[in-house]
PDB file of C-alpha atoms in Angstrom:
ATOM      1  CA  UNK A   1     -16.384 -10.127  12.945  1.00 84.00           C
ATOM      2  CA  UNK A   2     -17.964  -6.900  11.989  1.00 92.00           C
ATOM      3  CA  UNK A   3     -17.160  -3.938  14.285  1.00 92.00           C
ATOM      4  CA  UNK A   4     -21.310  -3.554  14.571  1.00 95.00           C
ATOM      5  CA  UNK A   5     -21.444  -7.185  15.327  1.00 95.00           C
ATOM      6  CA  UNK A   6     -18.418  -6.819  17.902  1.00 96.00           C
ATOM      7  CA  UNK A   7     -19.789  -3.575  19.748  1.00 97.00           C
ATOM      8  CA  UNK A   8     -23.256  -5.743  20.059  1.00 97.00           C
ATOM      9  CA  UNK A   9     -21.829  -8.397  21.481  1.00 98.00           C
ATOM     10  CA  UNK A  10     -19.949  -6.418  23.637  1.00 97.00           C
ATOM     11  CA  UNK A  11     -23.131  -5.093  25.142  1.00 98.00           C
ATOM     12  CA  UNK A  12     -24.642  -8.336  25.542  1.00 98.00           C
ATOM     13  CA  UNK A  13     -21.959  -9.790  27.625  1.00 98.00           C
ATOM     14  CA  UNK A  14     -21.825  -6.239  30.176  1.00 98.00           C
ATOM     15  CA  UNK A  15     -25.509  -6.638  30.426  1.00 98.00           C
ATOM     16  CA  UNK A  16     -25.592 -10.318  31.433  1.00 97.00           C
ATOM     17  CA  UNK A  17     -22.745  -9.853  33.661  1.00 97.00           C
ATOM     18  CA  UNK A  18     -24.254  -6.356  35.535  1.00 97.00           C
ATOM     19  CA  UNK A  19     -24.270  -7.491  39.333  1.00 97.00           C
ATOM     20  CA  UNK A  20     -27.869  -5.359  39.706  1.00 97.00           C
ATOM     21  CA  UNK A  21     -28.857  -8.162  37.678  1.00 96.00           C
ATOM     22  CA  UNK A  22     -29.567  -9.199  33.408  1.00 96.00           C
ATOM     23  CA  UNK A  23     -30.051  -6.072  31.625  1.00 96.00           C
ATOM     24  CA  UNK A  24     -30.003  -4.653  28.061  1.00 97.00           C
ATOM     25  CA  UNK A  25     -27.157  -2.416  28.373  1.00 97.00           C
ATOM     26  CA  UNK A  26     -26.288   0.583  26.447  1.00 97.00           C
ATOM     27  CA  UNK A  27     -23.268   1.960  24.972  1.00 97.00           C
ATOM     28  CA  UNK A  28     -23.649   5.297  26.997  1.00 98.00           C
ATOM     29  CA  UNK A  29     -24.231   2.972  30.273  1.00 98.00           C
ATOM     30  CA  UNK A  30     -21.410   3.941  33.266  1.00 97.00           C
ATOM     31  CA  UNK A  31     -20.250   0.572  34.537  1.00 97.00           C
ATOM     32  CA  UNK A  32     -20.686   2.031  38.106  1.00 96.00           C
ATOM     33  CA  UNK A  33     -23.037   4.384  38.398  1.00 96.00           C
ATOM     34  CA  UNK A  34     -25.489   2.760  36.152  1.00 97.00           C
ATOM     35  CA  UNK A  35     -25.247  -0.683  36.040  1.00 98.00           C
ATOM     36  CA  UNK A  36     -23.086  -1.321  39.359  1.00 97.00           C
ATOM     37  CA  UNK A  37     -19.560  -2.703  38.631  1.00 97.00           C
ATOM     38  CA  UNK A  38     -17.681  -2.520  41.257  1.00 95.00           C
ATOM     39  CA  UNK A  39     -13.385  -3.626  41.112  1.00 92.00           C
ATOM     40  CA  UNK A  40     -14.229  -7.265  41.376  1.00 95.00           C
ATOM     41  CA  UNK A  41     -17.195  -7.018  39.033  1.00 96.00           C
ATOM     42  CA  UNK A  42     -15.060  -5.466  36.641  1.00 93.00           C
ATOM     43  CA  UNK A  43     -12.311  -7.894  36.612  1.00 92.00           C
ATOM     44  CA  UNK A  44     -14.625 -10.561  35.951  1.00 95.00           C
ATOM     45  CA  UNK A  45     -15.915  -8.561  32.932  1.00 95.00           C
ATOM     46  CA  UNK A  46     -12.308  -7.963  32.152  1.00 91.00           C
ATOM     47  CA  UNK A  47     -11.373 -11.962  32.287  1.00 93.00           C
ATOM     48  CA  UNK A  48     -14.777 -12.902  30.408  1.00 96.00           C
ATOM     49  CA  UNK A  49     -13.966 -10.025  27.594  1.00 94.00           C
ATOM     50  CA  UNK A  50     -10.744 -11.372  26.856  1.00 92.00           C
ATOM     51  CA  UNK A  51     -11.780 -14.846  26.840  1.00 94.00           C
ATOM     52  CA  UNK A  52     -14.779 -13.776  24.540  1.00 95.00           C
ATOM     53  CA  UNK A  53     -12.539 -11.899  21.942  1.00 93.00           C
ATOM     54  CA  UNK A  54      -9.281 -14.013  22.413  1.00 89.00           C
ATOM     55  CA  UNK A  55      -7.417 -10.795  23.499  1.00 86.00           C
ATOM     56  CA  UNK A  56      -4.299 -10.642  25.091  1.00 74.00           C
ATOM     57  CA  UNK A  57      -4.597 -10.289  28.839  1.00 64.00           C
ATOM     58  CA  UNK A  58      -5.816  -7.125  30.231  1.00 61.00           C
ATOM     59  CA  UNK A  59      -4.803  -6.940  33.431  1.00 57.00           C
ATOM     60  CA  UNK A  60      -1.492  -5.825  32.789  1.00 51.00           C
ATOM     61  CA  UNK A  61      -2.345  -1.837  32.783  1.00 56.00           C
ATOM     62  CA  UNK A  62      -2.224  -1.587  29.462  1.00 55.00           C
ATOM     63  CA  UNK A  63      -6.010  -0.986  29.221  1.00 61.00           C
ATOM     64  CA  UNK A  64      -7.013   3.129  29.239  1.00 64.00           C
ATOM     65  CA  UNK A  65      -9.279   4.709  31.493  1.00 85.00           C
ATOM     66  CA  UNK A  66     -13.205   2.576  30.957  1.00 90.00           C
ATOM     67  CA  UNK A  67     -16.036   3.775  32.703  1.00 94.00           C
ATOM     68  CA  UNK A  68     -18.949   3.396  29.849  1.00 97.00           C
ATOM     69  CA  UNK A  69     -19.696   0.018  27.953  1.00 97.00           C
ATOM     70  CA  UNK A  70     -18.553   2.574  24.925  1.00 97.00           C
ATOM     71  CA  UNK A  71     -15.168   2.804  26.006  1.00 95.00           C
ATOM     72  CA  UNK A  72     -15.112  -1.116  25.967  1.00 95.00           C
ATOM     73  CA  UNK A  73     -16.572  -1.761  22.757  1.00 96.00           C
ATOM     74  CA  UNK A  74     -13.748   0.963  21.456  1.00 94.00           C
ATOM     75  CA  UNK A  75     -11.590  -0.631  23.145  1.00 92.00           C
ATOM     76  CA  UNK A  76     -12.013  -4.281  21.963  1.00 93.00           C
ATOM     77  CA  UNK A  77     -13.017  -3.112  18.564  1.00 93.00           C
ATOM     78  CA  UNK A  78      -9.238  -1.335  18.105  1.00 90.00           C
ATOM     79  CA  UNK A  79      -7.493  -4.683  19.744  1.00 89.00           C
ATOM     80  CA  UNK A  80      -9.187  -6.739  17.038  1.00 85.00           C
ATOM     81  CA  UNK A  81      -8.106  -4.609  14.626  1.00 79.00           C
ATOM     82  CA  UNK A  82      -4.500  -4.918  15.577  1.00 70.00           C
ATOM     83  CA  UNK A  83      -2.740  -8.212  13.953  1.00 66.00           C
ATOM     84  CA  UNK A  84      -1.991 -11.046  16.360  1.00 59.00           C
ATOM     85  CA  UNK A  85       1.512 -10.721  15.664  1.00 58.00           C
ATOM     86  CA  UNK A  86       2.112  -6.834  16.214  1.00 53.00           C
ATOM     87  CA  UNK A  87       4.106  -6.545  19.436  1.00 49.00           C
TER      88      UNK A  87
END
């Protein structure tokens, strides 16, 4: 999958899962502030994200600081570029 593709999809899945409801979200969108994750909101997204990309879990802290749907799509966009097998 193309990164453009990727970072789209991305957006699609934080918009349908906003808990103020379906929206078109954009990549400068807080996840709090702006389209109201709170912790439990965001572990959902977390969960759905990983299931969506086949990532490895990312629960485990080793997932940096996120508070825009940027620093998600960066984020899934550089695990996807990392081979399967790199430990």
């Amino acid at each position: 999958m193309d990164s453009t593709t990727l970072r789209a999809q991305v957006r699609r899945i934080v918009g349908e899962m906003s808990p103020l409801g379906a929206r078109e979200a954009s990549s400068e969108d807080r996840l709090v502030e702006e389209l109201g994750y709170d912790s439990l909101a965001v572990i959902e997204l977390s969960l759905r994200i990983e299931q969506e990309f086949a990532l490895v879990d990312l629960g485990t802290g080793g997932t940096p600081d996120i508070t825009t749907v940027k620093d998600i799509e960066d984020f899934v966009d550089q695990q996807q570029a990392v081979p399967s097998d790199a430990a």
